[in-house]
Coordinates of C-alpha atoms in Angstrom, one line a residue:
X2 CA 5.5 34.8 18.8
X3 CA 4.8 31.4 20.2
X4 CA 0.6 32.1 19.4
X5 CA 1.2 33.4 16.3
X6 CA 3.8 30.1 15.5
X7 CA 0.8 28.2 16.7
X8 CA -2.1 29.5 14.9
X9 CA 0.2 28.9 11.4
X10 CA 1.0 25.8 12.1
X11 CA -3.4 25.2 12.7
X12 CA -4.0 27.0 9.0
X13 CA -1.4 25.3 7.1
X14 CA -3.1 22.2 8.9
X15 CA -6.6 23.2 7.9
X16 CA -5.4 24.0 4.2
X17 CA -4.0 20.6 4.1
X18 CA -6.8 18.7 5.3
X19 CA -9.2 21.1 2.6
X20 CA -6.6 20.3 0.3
X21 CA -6.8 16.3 0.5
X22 CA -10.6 16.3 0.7
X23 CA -10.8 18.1 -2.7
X24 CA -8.5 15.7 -3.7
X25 CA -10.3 12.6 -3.0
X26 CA -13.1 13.8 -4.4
X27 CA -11.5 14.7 -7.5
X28 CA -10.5 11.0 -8.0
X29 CA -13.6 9.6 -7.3
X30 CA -15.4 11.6 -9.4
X31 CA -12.8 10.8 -11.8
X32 CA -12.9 6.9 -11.2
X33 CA -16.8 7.9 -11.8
X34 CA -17.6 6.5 -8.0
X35 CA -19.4 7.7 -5.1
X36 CA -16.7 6.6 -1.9
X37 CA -18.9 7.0 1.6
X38 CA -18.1 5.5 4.8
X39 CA -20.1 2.3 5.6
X40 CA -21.5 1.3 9.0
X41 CA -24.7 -0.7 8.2
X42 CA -24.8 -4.4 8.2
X43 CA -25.8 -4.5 4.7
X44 CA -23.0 -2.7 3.7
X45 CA -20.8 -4.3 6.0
X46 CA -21.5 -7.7 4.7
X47 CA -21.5 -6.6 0.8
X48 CA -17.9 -5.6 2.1
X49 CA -16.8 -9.0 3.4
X50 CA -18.5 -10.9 -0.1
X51 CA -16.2 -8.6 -2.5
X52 CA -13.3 -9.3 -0.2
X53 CA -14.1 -12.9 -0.4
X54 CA -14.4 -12.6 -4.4
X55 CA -11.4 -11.4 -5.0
X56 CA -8.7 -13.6 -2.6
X57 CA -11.0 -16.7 -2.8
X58 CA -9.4 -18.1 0.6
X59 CA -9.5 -21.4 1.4
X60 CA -12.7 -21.8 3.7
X61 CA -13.1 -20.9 6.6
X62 CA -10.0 -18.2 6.1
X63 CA -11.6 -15.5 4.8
X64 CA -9.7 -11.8 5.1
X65 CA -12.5 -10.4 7.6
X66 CA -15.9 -10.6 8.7
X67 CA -18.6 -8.8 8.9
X68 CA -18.8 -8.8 12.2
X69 CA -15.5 -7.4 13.2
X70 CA -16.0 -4.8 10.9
X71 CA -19.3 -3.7 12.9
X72 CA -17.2 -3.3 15.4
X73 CA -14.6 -1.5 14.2
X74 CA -16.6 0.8 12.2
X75 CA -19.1 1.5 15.6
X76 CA -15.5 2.1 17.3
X77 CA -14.7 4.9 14.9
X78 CA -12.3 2.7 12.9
X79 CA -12.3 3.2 8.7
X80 CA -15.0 1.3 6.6
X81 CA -15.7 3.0 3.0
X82 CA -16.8 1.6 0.1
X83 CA -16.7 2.9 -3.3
X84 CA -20.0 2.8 -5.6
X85 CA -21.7 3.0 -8.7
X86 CA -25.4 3.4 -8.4
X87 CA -25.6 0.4 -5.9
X88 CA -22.6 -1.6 -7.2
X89 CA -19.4 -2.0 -4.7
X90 CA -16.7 -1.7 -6.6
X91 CA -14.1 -1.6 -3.8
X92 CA -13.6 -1.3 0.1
X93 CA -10.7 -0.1 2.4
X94 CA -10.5 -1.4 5.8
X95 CA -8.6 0.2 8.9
X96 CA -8.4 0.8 12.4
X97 CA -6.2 3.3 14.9
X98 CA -2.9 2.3 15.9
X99 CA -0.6 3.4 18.8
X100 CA -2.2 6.7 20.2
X101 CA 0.9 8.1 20.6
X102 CA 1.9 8.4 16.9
X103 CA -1.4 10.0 15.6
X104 CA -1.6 7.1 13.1
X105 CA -4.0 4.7 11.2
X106 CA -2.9 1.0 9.8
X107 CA -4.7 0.4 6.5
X108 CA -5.4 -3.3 7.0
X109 CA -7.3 -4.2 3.6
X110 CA -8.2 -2.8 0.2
X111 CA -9.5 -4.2 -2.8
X112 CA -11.2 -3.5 -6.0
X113 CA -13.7 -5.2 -8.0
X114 CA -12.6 -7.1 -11.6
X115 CA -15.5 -4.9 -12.9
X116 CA -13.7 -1.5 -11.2
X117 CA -10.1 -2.9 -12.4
X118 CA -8.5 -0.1 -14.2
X119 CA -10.3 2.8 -13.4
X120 CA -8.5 4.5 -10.7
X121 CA -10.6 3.4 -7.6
X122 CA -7.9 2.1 -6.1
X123 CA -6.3 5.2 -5.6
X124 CA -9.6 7.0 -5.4
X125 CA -9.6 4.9 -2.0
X126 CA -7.0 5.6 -0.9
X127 CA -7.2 9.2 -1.5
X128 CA -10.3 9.4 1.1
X129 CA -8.9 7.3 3.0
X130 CA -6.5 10.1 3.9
X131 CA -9.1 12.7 3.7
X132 CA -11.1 11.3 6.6
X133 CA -7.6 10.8 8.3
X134 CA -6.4 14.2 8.4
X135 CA -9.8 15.0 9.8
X136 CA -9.4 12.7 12.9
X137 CA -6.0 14.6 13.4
X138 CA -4.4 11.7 11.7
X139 CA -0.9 12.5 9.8
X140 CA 0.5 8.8 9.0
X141 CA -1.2 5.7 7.7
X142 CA 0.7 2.5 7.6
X143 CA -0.2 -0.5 5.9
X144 CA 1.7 -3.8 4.4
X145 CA 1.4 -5.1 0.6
X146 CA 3.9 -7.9 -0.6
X147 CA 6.8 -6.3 -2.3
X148 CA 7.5 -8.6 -4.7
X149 CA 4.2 -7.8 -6.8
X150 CA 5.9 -4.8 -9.0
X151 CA 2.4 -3.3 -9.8
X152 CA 1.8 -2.3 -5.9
X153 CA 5.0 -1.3 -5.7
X154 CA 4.6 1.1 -8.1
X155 CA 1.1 2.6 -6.6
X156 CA 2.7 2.4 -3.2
X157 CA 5.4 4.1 -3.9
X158 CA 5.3 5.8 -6.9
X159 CA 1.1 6.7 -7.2
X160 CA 0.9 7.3 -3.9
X161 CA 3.9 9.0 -2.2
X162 CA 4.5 6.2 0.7
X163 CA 7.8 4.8 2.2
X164 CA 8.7 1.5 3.3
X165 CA 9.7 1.6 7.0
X166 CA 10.4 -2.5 7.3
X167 CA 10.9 -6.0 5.8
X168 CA 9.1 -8.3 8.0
X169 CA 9.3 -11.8 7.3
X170 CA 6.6 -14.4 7.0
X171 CA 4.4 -11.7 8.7
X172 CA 0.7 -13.4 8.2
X173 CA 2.2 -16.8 8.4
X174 CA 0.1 -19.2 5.6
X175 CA -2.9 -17.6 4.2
X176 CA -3.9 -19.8 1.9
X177 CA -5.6 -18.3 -0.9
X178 CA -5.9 -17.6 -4.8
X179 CA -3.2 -14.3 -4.3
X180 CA -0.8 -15.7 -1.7
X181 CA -0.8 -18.8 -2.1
X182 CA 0.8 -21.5 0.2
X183 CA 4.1 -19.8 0.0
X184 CA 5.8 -17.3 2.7
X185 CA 3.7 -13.7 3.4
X186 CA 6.8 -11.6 3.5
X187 CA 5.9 -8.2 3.4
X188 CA 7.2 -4.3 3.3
X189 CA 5.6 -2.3 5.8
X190 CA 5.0 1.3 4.7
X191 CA 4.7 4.6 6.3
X192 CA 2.3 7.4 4.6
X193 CA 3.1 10.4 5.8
X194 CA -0.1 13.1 4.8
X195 CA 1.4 16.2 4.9
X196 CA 4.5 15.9 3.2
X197 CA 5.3 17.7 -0.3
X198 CA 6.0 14.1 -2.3
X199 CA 2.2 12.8 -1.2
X200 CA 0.3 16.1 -1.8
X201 CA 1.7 16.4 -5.1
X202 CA 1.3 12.7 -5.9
X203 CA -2.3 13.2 -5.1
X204 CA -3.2 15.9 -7.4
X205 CA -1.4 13.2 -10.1
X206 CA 2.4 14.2 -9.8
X207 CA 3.8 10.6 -9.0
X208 CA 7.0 10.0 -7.5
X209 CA 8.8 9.1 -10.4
X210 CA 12.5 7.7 -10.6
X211 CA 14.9 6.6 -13.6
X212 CA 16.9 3.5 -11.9
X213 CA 18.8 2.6 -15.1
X214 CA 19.3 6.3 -15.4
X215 CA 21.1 6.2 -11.9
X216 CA 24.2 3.7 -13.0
X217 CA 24.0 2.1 -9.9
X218 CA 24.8 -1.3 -8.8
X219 CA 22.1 -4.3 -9.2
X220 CA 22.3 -6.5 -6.2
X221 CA 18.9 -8.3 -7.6
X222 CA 18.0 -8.6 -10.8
X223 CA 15.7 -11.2 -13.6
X224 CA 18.2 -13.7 -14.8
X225 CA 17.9 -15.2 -18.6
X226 CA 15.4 -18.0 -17.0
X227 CA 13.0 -15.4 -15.2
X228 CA 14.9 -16.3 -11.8
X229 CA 16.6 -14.0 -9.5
X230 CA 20.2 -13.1 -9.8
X231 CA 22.0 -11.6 -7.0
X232 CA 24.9 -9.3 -7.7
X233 CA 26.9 -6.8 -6.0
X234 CA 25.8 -4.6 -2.8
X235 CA 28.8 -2.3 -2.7
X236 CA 28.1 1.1 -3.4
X237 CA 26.2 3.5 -2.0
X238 CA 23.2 3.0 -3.9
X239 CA 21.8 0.0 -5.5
X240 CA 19.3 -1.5 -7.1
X241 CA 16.8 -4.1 -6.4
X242 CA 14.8 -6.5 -9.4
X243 CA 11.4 -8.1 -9.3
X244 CA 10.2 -10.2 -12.1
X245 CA 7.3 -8.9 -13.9
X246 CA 4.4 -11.1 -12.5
X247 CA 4.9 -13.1 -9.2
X248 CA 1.6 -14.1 -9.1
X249 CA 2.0 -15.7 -12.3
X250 CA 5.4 -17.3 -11.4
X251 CA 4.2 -18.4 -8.5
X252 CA 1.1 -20.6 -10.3
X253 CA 3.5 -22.3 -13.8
X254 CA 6.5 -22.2 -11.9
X255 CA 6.2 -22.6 -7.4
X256 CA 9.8 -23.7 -6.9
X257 CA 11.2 -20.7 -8.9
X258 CA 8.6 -18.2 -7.0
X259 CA 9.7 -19.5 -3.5
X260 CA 13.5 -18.6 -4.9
X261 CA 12.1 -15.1 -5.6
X262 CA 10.9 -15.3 -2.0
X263 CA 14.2 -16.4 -0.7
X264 CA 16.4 -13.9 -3.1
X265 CA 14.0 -10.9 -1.9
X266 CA 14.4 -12.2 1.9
X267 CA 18.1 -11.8 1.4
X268 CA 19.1 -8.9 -0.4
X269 CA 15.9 -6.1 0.1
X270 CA 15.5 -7.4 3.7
X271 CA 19.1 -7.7 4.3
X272 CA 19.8 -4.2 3.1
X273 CA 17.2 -2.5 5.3
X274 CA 17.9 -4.3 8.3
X275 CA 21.1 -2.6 7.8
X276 CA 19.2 0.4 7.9
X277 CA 19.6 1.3 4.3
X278 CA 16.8 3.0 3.0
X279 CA 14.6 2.3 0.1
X280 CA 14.2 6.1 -1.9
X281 CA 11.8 4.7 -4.7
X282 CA 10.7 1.9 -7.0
X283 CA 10.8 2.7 -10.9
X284 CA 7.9 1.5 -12.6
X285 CA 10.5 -0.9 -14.7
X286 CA 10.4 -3.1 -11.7
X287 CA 13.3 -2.1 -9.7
X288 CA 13.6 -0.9 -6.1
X289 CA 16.3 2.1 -5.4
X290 CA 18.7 1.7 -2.5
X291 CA 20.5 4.5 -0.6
X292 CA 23.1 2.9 1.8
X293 CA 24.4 6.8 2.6
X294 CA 22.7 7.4 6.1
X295 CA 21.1 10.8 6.2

């Protein structure tokens, strides 16, 4: 019994891993790109100039060099870009984490202004977990700033991930055109590859949720002003508000994005370290909040 456990555990494994890899090249071909993993200097450095394009950090602060991504790529770590003809359009960047948890952190990702749009994004990330579940790799982890509703959504809701902690100030000052000068607060997620919600999610089935639908409580929410209002945390599940466009707040109005910051700080970061747990985000900019432990 125990061999024949065994072996169906390895074919459903094999069946997933076939699975994902037909999936990521579904979205690329969809997102009209050709993704490949990238280990020349060339590419390597092409990498580093369309990081550089699209945070335009302060200098000497740029997100990674090409030289640390020779190594990590000769190490085995993740380098892929994503093409047309000869153009990058986009890069993902990541290397192993703790052995002992089979797992990859997904440091960086970005896409071109020219690729905006298109689906390489998630194309990415799609072979991203393709070429994980081929290393024997079942969760990817990465961060992205939770106050920017748009990764939210593809986090969450595109993608099939889970946020696993608020860590505060986790960068420290980064300095550049995203950022800012502000705070780099930041939701770390957990992807886990095999599970129902991200295999559907990548043959297009998003995780989708109706917060107002839910009639739960709002302890955040977009005042009158565009500010953040903090209610009630009572019951059992709750809801959490972002406004619209941080990055835009953040560049006509600094003082009222640092309250954001503050507000977010409080009541998402609050709530987890309380070991609530966030369930979804709905595309209308809220976060969903079960306090009920499972």
């Amino acid at each position: 019994m125990t061999n024949l456990a065994t072996n169906a555990e390895s074919l459903a494994s094999v069946e997933v891993r076939d699975e994902a890899v037909a999936a990521a090249r579904a979205a690329a071909a969809a997102s009209g790109v050709e993704i490949r993993e990238l280990t020349e200097i060339a590419d390597l450095a092409a990498v580093v100039g369309l990081f550089e394009s699209i945070w335009r950090s302060a200098p000497g602060a740029r997100p990674v060099s090409t030289e640390l991504l020779r190594a990590m790529s000769s190490a085995g770590n993740y380098v892929a870009g994503a093409f047309e003809n000869d153009e990058l359009l986009g890069a993902c960047f990541g290397f192993f984490g703790n052995p002992g948890k089979a797992s990859l952190h997904s440091h960086i990702a970005g896409v071109a202004k020219a690729g905006v749009g298109r689906g390489i994004g998630q194309a990415l990330k799609l072979h991203q977990r393709g070429w994980a579940l081929l290393q024997d790799v079942s969760v990817i982890t990465w961060t992205f700033d939770p106050l920017v509703r748009r990764n939210a959504y593809f986090n969450l809701g595109k993608l099939g991930a889970r946020p696993i902690g608020y860590l505060p100030d986790f960068y420290g000052p980064m300095e550049d055109s995203i950022n800012g000068s502000g705070d780099t607060d930041r939701l770390m997620v957990g992807w886990d590859l095999k599970s129902p919600e991200v295999r559907a999610a990548a043959f297009g089935e998003p995780v989708l949720i109706d917060a107002e639908a839910l009639g739960a409580e709002k302890a955040l929410s977009v005042g009158s002003d565009g500010g953040p209002v903090i209610g009630s945390a009572d019951a059992p599940t709750v809801l959490v508000g972002v406004p619209s466009d941080i990055e835009r707040l953040r560049r006509t109005d600094p003082g009222r994005g640092t309250a954001w910051r503050t507000a977010l700080r409080e009541v998402l970061g609050g709530l987890m370290a309380d070991n609530a747990e966030v369930t979804g985000f709905d595309r209308a900019g809220w976060y969903v909040i079960s306090k009920e432990q499972s």
